[in-house]
Short mmCIF file of C-alpha atoms and ligand atoms in Angstrom, two decimals:
data_model
loop_
_atom_site.label_atom_id
_atom_site.label_comp_id
_atom_site.label_asym_id
_atom_site.label_seq_id
_atom_site.Cartn_x
_atom_site.Cartn_y
_atom_site.Cartn_z
CA MET Z 1 -25.37 91.76 37.76
CA LEU Z 2 -24.32 95.13 36.74
CA LYS Z 3 -21.82 95.82 39.44
CA ASP Z 4 -18.47 96.95 38.11
CA ARG Z 5 -20.08 95.43 34.88
CA THR Z 6 -18.74 97.70 31.90
CA VAL Z 7 -21.49 98.79 29.15
CA VAL Z 8 -20.81 101.13 26.41
CA LEU Z 9 -23.30 103.06 25.52
CA GLY Z 10 -23.47 104.20 21.52
CA VAL Z 11 -25.76 107.10 21.10
CA THR Z 12 -27.13 108.17 17.89
CA GLY Z 13 -28.91 110.91 15.83
CA SER Z 14 -32.31 110.77 17.20
CA ILE Z 15 -34.99 112.92 19.04
CA ALA Z 16 -35.03 109.74 21.43
CA ALA Z 17 -31.09 110.63 22.09
CA TYR Z 18 -32.43 112.30 25.21
CA LYS Z 19 -33.81 108.69 26.71
CA ALA Z 20 -30.23 108.00 26.85
CA ALA Z 21 -29.54 110.07 29.58
CA GLU Z 22 -31.93 108.36 31.83
CA ILE Z 23 -30.63 104.76 30.47
CA ALA Z 24 -26.41 106.21 31.30
CA SER Z 25 -28.79 107.48 34.55
CA GLN Z 26 -29.84 103.88 35.63
CA LEU Z 27 -27.22 101.96 34.57
CA THR Z 28 -24.55 103.97 36.52
CA GLN Z 29 -26.44 104.03 39.35
CA SER Z 30 -27.15 100.02 39.17
CA GLY Z 31 -23.11 100.06 39.87
CA ALA Z 32 -22.15 99.46 35.70
CA ILE Z 33 -19.39 101.84 34.13
CA VAL Z 34 -20.66 103.39 31.94
CA ASN Z 35 -18.50 104.96 28.81
CA VAL Z 36 -21.10 106.60 26.36
CA VAL Z 37 -19.53 106.78 22.40
CA MET Z 38 -22.20 109.79 20.61
CA THR Z 39 -22.14 109.95 17.13
CA GLU Z 40 -21.92 113.64 15.70
CA GLY Z 41 -25.57 113.67 14.96
CA ALA Z 42 -26.35 112.49 18.66
CA THR Z 43 -24.53 115.69 20.00
CA GLN Z 44 -27.17 117.54 18.16
CA PHE Z 45 -29.56 116.56 20.19
CA ILE Z 46 -27.96 116.54 23.58
CA SER Z 47 -24.90 117.36 25.10
CA PRO Z 48 -21.97 115.02 25.91
CA LEU Z 49 -22.03 116.65 29.66
CA THR Z 50 -25.23 115.44 30.48
CA PHE Z 51 -23.58 112.04 29.91
CA ARG Z 52 -20.50 112.78 31.17
CA ALA Z 53 -22.02 114.44 34.20
CA LEU Z 54 -24.58 110.88 34.68
CA THR Z 55 -22.10 108.52 34.09
CA GLY Z 56 -18.42 110.08 35.82
CA ARG Z 57 -17.14 108.69 32.74
CA PRO Z 58 -15.42 110.42 29.51
CA VAL Z 59 -17.81 110.76 26.68
CA VAL Z 60 -16.66 109.87 23.34
CA THR Z 61 -17.55 111.95 20.38
CA GLU Z 62 -14.84 112.03 17.70
CA MET Z 63 -13.23 109.18 15.87
CA PHE Z 64 -9.72 111.12 16.57
CA ASP Z 65 -9.28 112.87 19.78
CA VAL Z 66 -5.68 113.39 21.15
CA THR Z 67 -6.66 114.10 24.38
CA SER Z 68 -8.63 110.70 25.10
CA GLU Z 69 -7.86 108.77 27.56
CA TYR Z 70 -8.12 106.07 24.97
CA SER Z 71 -4.90 104.73 23.31
CA VAL Z 72 -6.73 103.09 20.10
CA GLU Z 73 -9.87 104.11 21.11
CA HIS Z 74 -12.27 102.25 19.45
CA VAL Z 75 -10.46 99.32 20.23
CA SER Z 76 -9.95 99.72 23.98
CA LEU Z 77 -13.80 100.72 24.40
CA ALA Z 78 -14.81 97.63 22.52
CA ARG Z 79 -11.98 95.42 24.94
CA SER Z 80 -13.21 96.91 27.55
CA ALA Z 81 -17.03 96.32 27.63
CA ASP Z 82 -18.55 93.55 28.33
CA ILE Z 83 -21.87 94.79 26.52
CA VAL Z 84 -22.19 96.89 24.21
CA VAL Z 85 -25.72 99.22 23.89
CA VAL Z 86 -26.48 100.95 20.77
CA ALA Z 87 -29.52 103.06 21.75
CA PRO Z 88 -31.34 104.97 20.04
CA ALA Z 89 -30.60 103.34 17.16
CA THR Z 90 -31.33 105.24 14.06
CA ALA Z 91 -31.95 103.70 10.66
CA ASN Z 92 -28.63 105.20 9.11
CA ALA Z 93 -26.83 103.36 12.11
CA ILE Z 94 -28.66 100.38 11.70
CA ALA Z 95 -27.68 100.41 7.78
CA LYS Z 96 -23.98 101.51 8.94
CA LEU Z 97 -23.64 98.36 11.26
CA ALA Z 98 -25.44 95.85 9.08
CA ALA Z 99 -22.99 96.57 6.21
CA GLY Z 100 -20.10 96.53 8.46
CA ILE Z 101 -19.24 100.58 7.32
CA ALA Z 102 -16.45 101.58 10.10
CA ASP Z 103 -16.75 105.51 9.88
CA ASP Z 104 -17.69 106.27 13.21
CA MET Z 105 -16.09 106.11 16.64
CA LEU Z 106 -19.35 103.95 17.84
CA CYS Z 107 -19.41 101.58 14.46
CA CYS Z 108 -15.84 100.82 14.93
CA THR Z 109 -16.14 99.89 18.19
CA VAL Z 110 -19.16 98.03 17.47
CA LEU Z 111 -16.63 96.36 15.00
CA ALA Z 112 -13.87 95.70 16.99
CA THR Z 113 -15.85 93.99 19.93
CA ARG Z 114 -16.25 90.77 21.07
CA ALA Z 115 -18.91 91.54 23.65
CA PRO Z 116 -22.71 91.03 22.85
CA VAL Z 117 -24.15 94.02 21.25
CA ILE Z 118 -28.24 95.30 22.39
CA VAL Z 119 -29.66 97.56 19.51
CA ALA Z 120 -32.50 99.79 20.38
CA PRO Z 121 -34.22 101.00 16.95
CA ALA Z 122 -35.87 104.92 17.08
CA MET Z 123 -37.04 105.97 13.55
CA GLU Z 124 -40.04 107.05 12.20
CA THR Z 125 -42.99 104.23 11.16
CA ASN Z 126 -42.37 104.37 7.34
CA MET Z 127 -38.71 104.47 7.83
CA TYR Z 128 -39.00 101.36 10.37
CA GLU Z 129 -41.21 99.56 7.84
CA ASN Z 130 -39.20 100.03 5.36
CA PRO Z 131 -38.07 96.92 3.67
CA ILE Z 132 -34.53 98.10 3.08
CA THR Z 133 -34.37 98.80 7.25
CA GLN Z 134 -36.13 95.31 8.36
CA ASP Z 135 -33.48 93.50 6.19
CA ASN Z 136 -30.66 94.96 7.83
CA LEU Z 137 -32.65 94.13 11.61
CA SER Z 138 -32.97 90.80 10.31
CA GLU Z 139 -29.17 90.80 9.19
CA LEU Z 140 -27.84 92.18 12.61
CA LYS Z 141 -30.63 89.53 14.47
CA GLU Z 142 -29.08 86.37 12.12
CA ARG Z 143 -25.62 87.74 13.29
CA GLY Z 144 -26.57 87.71 16.82
CA PHE Z 145 -27.37 90.99 17.90
CA VAL Z 146 -30.24 91.63 20.22
CA ILE Z 147 -32.78 93.59 19.31
CA VAL Z 148 -35.22 95.36 21.41
CA GLY Z 149 -38.36 97.32 20.35
CA PRO Z 150 -39.03 99.27 18.95
CA ALA Z 151 -42.56 100.19 20.83
CA ALA Z 152 -45.23 101.70 19.26
CA GLY Z 153 -47.26 104.94 20.53
CA TRP Z 154 -46.75 108.46 19.30
CA LEU Z 155 -43.47 110.03 17.46
CA ALA Z 156 -42.27 113.10 17.18
CA SER Z 157 -43.59 112.74 13.18
CA GLY Z 158 -46.51 113.53 15.06
CA ARG Z 159 -47.75 110.41 13.73
CA GLU Z 160 -48.54 106.97 15.72
CA GLY Z 161 -47.30 104.03 14.78
CA PRO Z 162 -43.79 101.63 15.72
CA GLY Z 163 -40.57 103.48 15.80
CA ARG Z 164 -40.30 104.74 19.53
CA LEU Z 165 -37.37 103.87 21.04
CA ALA Z 166 -38.81 100.44 23.74
CA ASP Z 167 -39.20 101.84 27.32
CA ILE Z 168 -36.43 102.43 29.03
CA SER Z 169 -36.51 99.84 31.67
CA ASP Z 170 -37.21 97.01 28.66
CA VAL Z 171 -33.30 98.25 27.58
CA VAL Z 172 -32.39 98.05 31.45
CA GLY Z 173 -34.12 95.17 31.71
CA THR Z 174 -32.62 93.50 28.47
CA VAL Z 175 -29.23 94.69 29.29
CA ARG Z 176 -29.43 92.69 32.40
CA ARG Z 177 -30.91 89.95 31.25
CA VAL Z 178 -27.74 89.49 28.61
CA LEU Z 179 -25.71 89.89 31.04
CA GLY Z 180 -27.28 87.03 33.09
CA LYS Z 181 -26.42 84.39 30.42
CA GLN Z 182 -23.37 84.24 32.07
CA GLY Z 183 -24.63 83.66 35.11
CA ASP Z 184 -24.35 80.99 37.77
CA LEU Z 185 -28.24 79.62 36.91
CA ALA Z 186 -27.68 79.75 33.20
CA GLY Z 187 -28.81 76.99 31.63
CA LYS Z 188 -31.88 76.39 34.65
CA HIS Z 189 -35.75 76.61 34.71
CA ILE Z 190 -37.24 78.41 37.57
CA VAL Z 191 -40.59 78.68 38.24
CA VAL Z 192 -42.05 81.13 40.51
CA SER Z 193 -45.19 81.82 41.77
CA ALA Z 194 -46.37 85.21 42.75
CA GLY Z 195 -48.96 87.36 44.13
CA GLY Z 196 -52.72 86.76 46.31
CA THR Z 197 -55.02 84.40 44.36
CA GLN Z 198 -58.35 85.78 44.26
CA GLU Z 199 -61.54 83.07 44.96
CA PRO Z 200 -64.72 84.21 43.75
CA ILE Z 201 -67.85 84.93 45.99
CA ASP Z 202 -69.80 85.51 43.45
CA PRO Z 203 -69.21 87.83 39.71
CA VAL Z 204 -68.17 91.05 41.36
CA ARG Z 205 -66.43 89.89 44.67
CA CYS Z 206 -63.84 87.70 45.94
CA ILE Z 207 -61.74 86.58 48.54
CA VAL Z 208 -57.99 87.81 48.50
CA ASN Z 209 -55.10 88.46 50.59
CA ARG Z 210 -52.79 91.97 50.73
CA SER Z 211 -49.99 90.15 48.89
CA SER Z 212 -48.08 92.67 46.21
CA GLY Z 213 -46.37 90.24 43.83
CA LYS Z 214 -43.29 92.28 45.20
CA MET Z 215 -41.37 89.18 46.83
CA GLY Z 216 -42.02 87.72 43.75
CA TYR Z 217 -41.07 89.08 41.19
CA ALA Z 218 -38.01 90.34 42.87
CA LEU Z 219 -37.16 86.54 42.87
CA ALA Z 220 -38.20 86.15 39.26
CA GLU Z 221 -35.99 89.29 38.24
CA ALA Z 222 -32.95 87.90 39.98
CA ALA Z 223 -33.46 84.51 38.31
CA ILE Z 224 -33.57 85.99 34.88
CA GLU Z 225 -30.11 88.09 35.58
CA ARG Z 226 -28.28 85.30 37.22
CA GLY Z 227 -29.30 83.26 33.58
CA ALA Z 228 -32.07 81.09 34.40
CA LYS Z 229 -35.71 80.64 32.06
CA VAL Z 230 -37.89 81.89 34.39
CA SER Z 231 -41.65 81.06 34.56
CA LEU Z 232 -43.71 83.32 36.12
CA ILE Z 233 -47.05 82.45 37.30
CA THR Z 234 -49.06 85.58 38.65
CA ALA Z 235 -52.03 85.85 40.67
CA PRO Z 236 -53.22 89.70 40.18
CA VAL Z 237 -50.99 92.50 40.83
CA SER Z 238 -50.20 96.23 39.65
CA LEU Z 239 -46.69 94.96 39.00
CA GLY Z 240 -45.11 95.05 35.16
CA ILE Z 241 -43.73 91.51 33.74
CA PRO Z 242 -39.88 91.54 34.36
CA ILE Z 243 -38.02 91.57 30.96
CA GLY Z 244 -37.21 88.09 30.01
CA ALA Z 245 -40.08 86.40 31.66
CA ASP Z 246 -42.31 84.12 30.63
CA ALA Z 247 -45.35 84.99 32.62
CA MET Z 248 -49.00 83.26 32.59
CA SER Z 249 -51.62 85.15 34.64
CA VAL Z 250 -53.78 83.22 36.82
CA ARG Z 251 -56.38 83.87 39.33
CA THR Z 252 -57.33 81.50 41.47
CA ALA Z 253 -55.67 78.64 43.52
CA ASP Z 254 -56.70 76.28 41.26
CA GLU Z 255 -55.56 77.75 38.40
CA MET Z 256 -52.21 78.05 39.70
CA ARG Z 257 -51.98 74.35 39.85
CA GLN Z 258 -53.06 73.52 37.12
CA ALA Z 259 -50.16 76.51 35.44
CA LEU Z 260 -47.59 74.66 37.66
CA GLU Z 261 -48.53 71.43 36.76
CA SER Z 262 -47.95 72.22 33.45
CA LEU Z 263 -44.64 73.50 34.28
CA VAL Z 264 -42.80 71.42 37.02
CA PRO Z 265 -41.77 68.82 33.76
CA THR Z 266 -39.15 71.01 33.08
CA ALA Z 267 -38.46 72.59 36.09
CA ASP Z 268 -35.20 72.70 37.82
CA ALA Z 269 -36.34 75.03 40.52
CA VAL Z 270 -40.14 75.93 42.11
CA ILE Z 271 -40.09 78.76 44.22
CA MET Z 272 -43.51 79.41 45.80
CA ALA Z 273 -43.70 83.10 46.61
CA ALA Z 274 -47.52 83.42 46.24
CA ALA Z 275 -49.86 83.57 48.94
CA VAL Z 276 -52.58 81.31 47.94
CA ALA Z 277 -55.87 80.70 49.54
CA ASP Z 278 -56.04 78.13 51.72
CA TYR Z 279 -60.38 78.00 51.80
CA ARG Z 280 -62.32 79.08 48.87
CA PRO Z 281 -66.44 79.16 48.80
CA LYS Z 282 -67.80 76.29 48.58
CA ASN Z 283 -70.76 77.49 46.30
CA LEU Z 284 -70.13 80.41 43.60
CA ALA Z 285 -73.09 82.49 43.38
CA ARG Z 286 -74.16 82.35 39.34
CA GLU Z 287 -75.84 86.22 40.17
CA LYS Z 288 -74.64 89.20 42.35
CA MET Z 289 -75.47 88.80 45.61
CA LYS Z 290 -77.99 91.06 47.24
CA LYS Z 291 -77.60 92.90 50.85
CA ARG Z 292 -79.40 91.06 53.07
CA ALA Z 293 -80.66 92.09 56.59
CA GLY Z 294 -78.67 90.04 59.66
CA GLY Z 295 -75.70 89.42 57.22
CA ILE Z 296 -75.00 85.78 55.52
CA LYS Z 297 -72.97 82.32 56.01
CA LEU Z 298 -70.48 81.74 53.61
CA GLU Z 299 -69.51 77.92 53.38
CA LEU Z 300 -65.78 77.63 52.57
CA GLU Z 301 -63.74 74.75 51.45
CA SER Z 302 -60.46 73.60 51.61
CA THR Z 303 -57.91 74.40 48.50
CA PRO Z 304 -55.72 72.17 46.78
CA ASP Z 305 -51.67 72.25 48.63
CA ILE Z 306 -50.21 73.20 45.96
CA ILE Z 307 -46.08 72.98 46.57
CA GLY Z 308 -46.89 69.60 48.64
CA ASN Z 309 -48.73 67.80 46.14
CA LEU Z 310 -46.55 68.85 43.20
CA LYS Z 311 -44.96 65.90 41.58
CA GLY Z 312 -41.36 65.86 40.08
CA ASP Z 313 -37.24 65.63 40.74
CA PHE Z 314 -36.93 68.83 41.37
CA VAL Z 315 -36.17 71.57 44.32
CA LYS Z 316 -38.97 72.69 46.24
CA ILE Z 317 -38.99 76.38 47.80
CA GLY Z 318 -41.89 77.45 49.37
CA PHE Z 319 -42.57 80.59 52.15
CA ALA Z 320 -44.34 80.73 55.38
CA ALA Z 321 -45.88 84.14 56.05
CA GLU Z 322 -46.31 84.12 59.66
CA THR Z 323 -47.45 85.94 63.03
CA THR Z 324 -46.21 83.65 65.97
CA ASN Z 325 -43.44 80.57 66.55
CA MET Z 326 -42.48 81.51 63.17
CA VAL Z 327 -39.60 78.66 63.43
CA GLU Z 328 -41.73 76.20 64.76
CA ASN Z 329 -44.61 76.94 62.18
CA ALA Z 330 -42.78 77.00 58.69
CA THR Z 331 -41.19 73.85 60.37
CA GLN Z 332 -44.15 71.80 60.15
CA LYS Z 333 -44.60 73.40 56.43
CA LEU Z 334 -41.96 72.06 55.03
CA LYS Z 335 -42.22 69.25 56.78
CA GLU Z 336 -45.81 68.61 55.47
CA LYS Z 337 -45.04 69.94 52.45
CA ARG Z 338 -41.91 67.73 51.78
CA LEU Z 339 -40.02 71.00 51.07
CA ASP Z 340 -35.73 71.19 50.55
CA LEU Z 341 -36.32 74.73 52.04
CA ILE Z 342 -38.84 76.81 54.05
CA VAL Z 343 -38.30 80.37 53.94
CA ALA Z 344 -40.49 82.12 56.94
CA ASN Z 345 -41.12 85.87 57.05
CA ASP Z 346 -42.36 87.33 60.09
CA VAL Z 347 -45.57 89.59 58.37
CA THR Z 348 -46.60 91.49 61.67
CA ALA Z 349 -43.68 93.84 61.63
CA ALA Z 350 -44.49 97.06 59.29
CA ASP Z 351 -40.34 96.49 57.54
CA SER Z 352 -41.48 92.58 56.03
CA GLY Z 353 -43.99 90.78 55.17
CA PHE Z 354 -46.87 92.07 52.44
CA GLY Z 355 -46.62 95.22 50.39
CA THR Z 356 -43.34 96.11 51.68
CA ASP Z 357 -40.48 96.38 50.00
CA THR Z 358 -38.07 94.37 53.00
CA ASN Z 359 -38.20 91.56 54.36
CA ARG Z 360 -37.19 90.17 57.40
CA VAL Z 361 -36.71 86.00 56.38
CA THR Z 362 -35.80 82.83 58.35
CA ILE Z 363 -34.41 80.23 55.73
CA ILE Z 364 -34.83 76.79 57.38
CA ASP Z 365 -33.58 73.68 55.75
CA SER Z 366 -34.76 69.79 55.48
CA GLN Z 367 -32.29 68.98 57.59
CA GLY Z 368 -33.59 71.57 60.44
CA ALA Z 369 -30.71 74.48 59.73
CA VAL Z 370 -32.09 77.77 60.87
CA GLU Z 371 -30.74 80.91 59.31
CA ALA Z 372 -32.53 84.38 60.40
CA LEU Z 373 -31.58 87.10 58.10
CA PRO Z 374 -31.71 90.88 58.98
CA VAL Z 375 -34.08 93.12 57.35
CA LEU Z 376 -33.03 93.27 53.29
CA THR Z 377 -34.81 94.71 50.29
CA LYS Z 378 -36.98 91.69 49.08
CA ARG Z 379 -34.47 92.22 45.82
CA GLN Z 380 -31.50 91.12 48.40
CA VAL Z 381 -33.82 88.30 50.13
CA ALA Z 382 -33.75 86.54 46.49
CA GLU Z 383 -30.33 86.57 46.07
CA LYS Z 384 -29.80 84.68 49.25
CA VAL Z 385 -32.85 82.37 48.32
CA LEU Z 386 -30.91 81.94 44.84
CA ASP Z 387 -27.69 81.58 46.29
CA ARG Z 388 -29.22 78.56 48.13
CA VAL Z 389 -31.05 77.45 44.81
CA VAL Z 390 -27.47 77.35 43.62
CA THR Z 391 -26.09 75.08 46.05
CA LEU Z 392 -28.75 72.70 46.49
CA LEU Z 393 -28.67 72.46 42.26
CA THR Z 394 -25.18 71.92 43.09
CA LYS Z 395 -25.54 68.55 45.41
CA THR Z 396 -28.41 66.98 42.64
CA GLU Z 397 -26.07 67.26 40.24
CA SER Z 398 -23.24 65.87 42.01
O1 LIG T 401 -46.16 89.77 47.68
P1 LIG T 401 -45.73 90.13 48.48
O2 LIG T 401 -46.37 91.78 49.16
O3 LIG T 401 -43.89 91.14 48.50
O4 LIG T 401 -45.58 89.72 50.09
C1 LIG T 401 -45.11 88.49 49.87
C2 LIG T 401 -45.17 87.28 50.91
C3 LIG T 401 -45.12 87.54 51.97
C4 LIG T 401 -46.64 86.90 49.84
C5 LIG T 401 -44.28 86.24 50.61
O5 LIG T 401 -43.05 86.51 51.31
C6 LIG T 401 -45.08 85.22 51.54
O6 LIG T 401 -44.54 84.64 52.27
N1 LIG T 401 -45.75 84.31 50.65
C7 LIG T 401 -45.96 82.80 51.02
C8 LIG T 401 -47.68 83.06 51.92
C9 LIG T 401 -48.52 82.16 52.48
O7 LIG T 401 -49.49 81.80 51.44
O8 LIG T 401 -47.88 81.39 52.98
P2 LIG T 401 -48.49 79.87 53.33
O9 LIG T 401 -47.71 79.46 55.02
O10 LIG T 401 -50.01 80.29 54.25
O11 LIG T 401 -47.61 78.94 52.89
C10 LIG T 401 -47.54 77.94 53.06
C11 LIG T 401 -46.56 77.75 51.67
O12 LIG T 401 -47.47 77.05 50.46
C12 LIG T 401 -46.16 78.94 50.25
O13 LIG T 401 -45.15 78.54 49.35
C13 LIG T 401 -47.58 78.83 49.48
O14 LIG T 401 -47.60 79.58 48.33
C14 LIG T 401 -47.87 77.41 49.19
N2 LIG T 401 -49.42 76.88 49.26
C15 LIG T 401 -49.95 77.44 50.00
C16 LIG T 401 -51.40 76.74 50.21
C17 LIG T 401 -52.09 76.41 49.32
N3 LIG T 401 -53.18 76.00 48.68
N4 LIG T 401 -51.05 75.56 48.56
C18 LIG T 401 -49.91 76.43 48.57
O15 LIG T 401 -48.62 75.88 47.53
#
């Protein structure tokens, strides 16, 4: 999504200006062309050379620079931009943007661009809470600017409160989400399940599996970047919710079923990457079970098949975690659960399946066509699965 997209990163004179270096670095590493514009105040906090080194691009610091590669600088920058990000944005910068004052290169560029503009405020709490700043932010929102943050926490003034620059992952995530609005899943509602469900035995113990949620979260992130509205139903995992996802946290298979049933009426596609428990204890002990010599017997009952019982007019995609006869077993699940597609993963390989960053998958469709993919990152697998979703949705629409 960010590859070859041009981001104009405006940096203003806040102590948080040093964090803009990490934003520039992450955007550049994701393949974006990052043109940094610094206000004079920003140059007091961080050197233009830092951005030059991180982006490999000239950094604009002056309104009139005869050595610049741009002809009419603010117009060229503004036209080249797929998106403009002002991070950090001081109260002063926000006031100038709200009033349309064009007395520095950054404000001129923002006024001259047709690209979406993201503003990430960073300032002392009182300045942020001041009604003048709040009015200016409302004015920007009304005009279609996307405001990200601020976060609350420790501030350079020594006080705690709202005013910290939003987390870098939030700023970069918002860039991805806003750019994604032009993607091939724009306007679609994709429901993704992730993680391993937990079935309680007693108040402290449960039956779990080794799903980390990485595959499901990669799908959610990729779908957001392609413009989808994403509902992420997540079993307990230790990953941050992707920016822009509507997340519902669940624990058991039954909670996951209920969450999915509530969402499918508006879904265009459901992708079940979660590892759902097939069995749960038949009786839940009310008190913590005591240790007994000779062990205990647990009676298990089947959980309902979630994806197989979801009713509605949407694309249904399942995953199959297999240790043997991958294609045969996965094909059987595809048929039993009446899926459009099943993504079979070999969970015996060290670089595939539970907890890994990569996956070896074979995609099987309802006509029986089999596509074996090489080892890919889970994000790459997600893109391949979403390519199929786009094709399936196009077919159902035509
Ligand atoms: O989370 P990670 O660490 O990244 O690992 C990813 C993964 C290996 C968990 C993922 O890629 C994967 O394979 N998920 C499905 C695992 C699984 O439960 O497979 P299954 O063969 O038991 O189930 C087949 C399909 O039916 C799955 O889409 C599953 O979500 C669904 N199912 C299963 C049981 C049940 N009661 N209801 C269901 O809907």
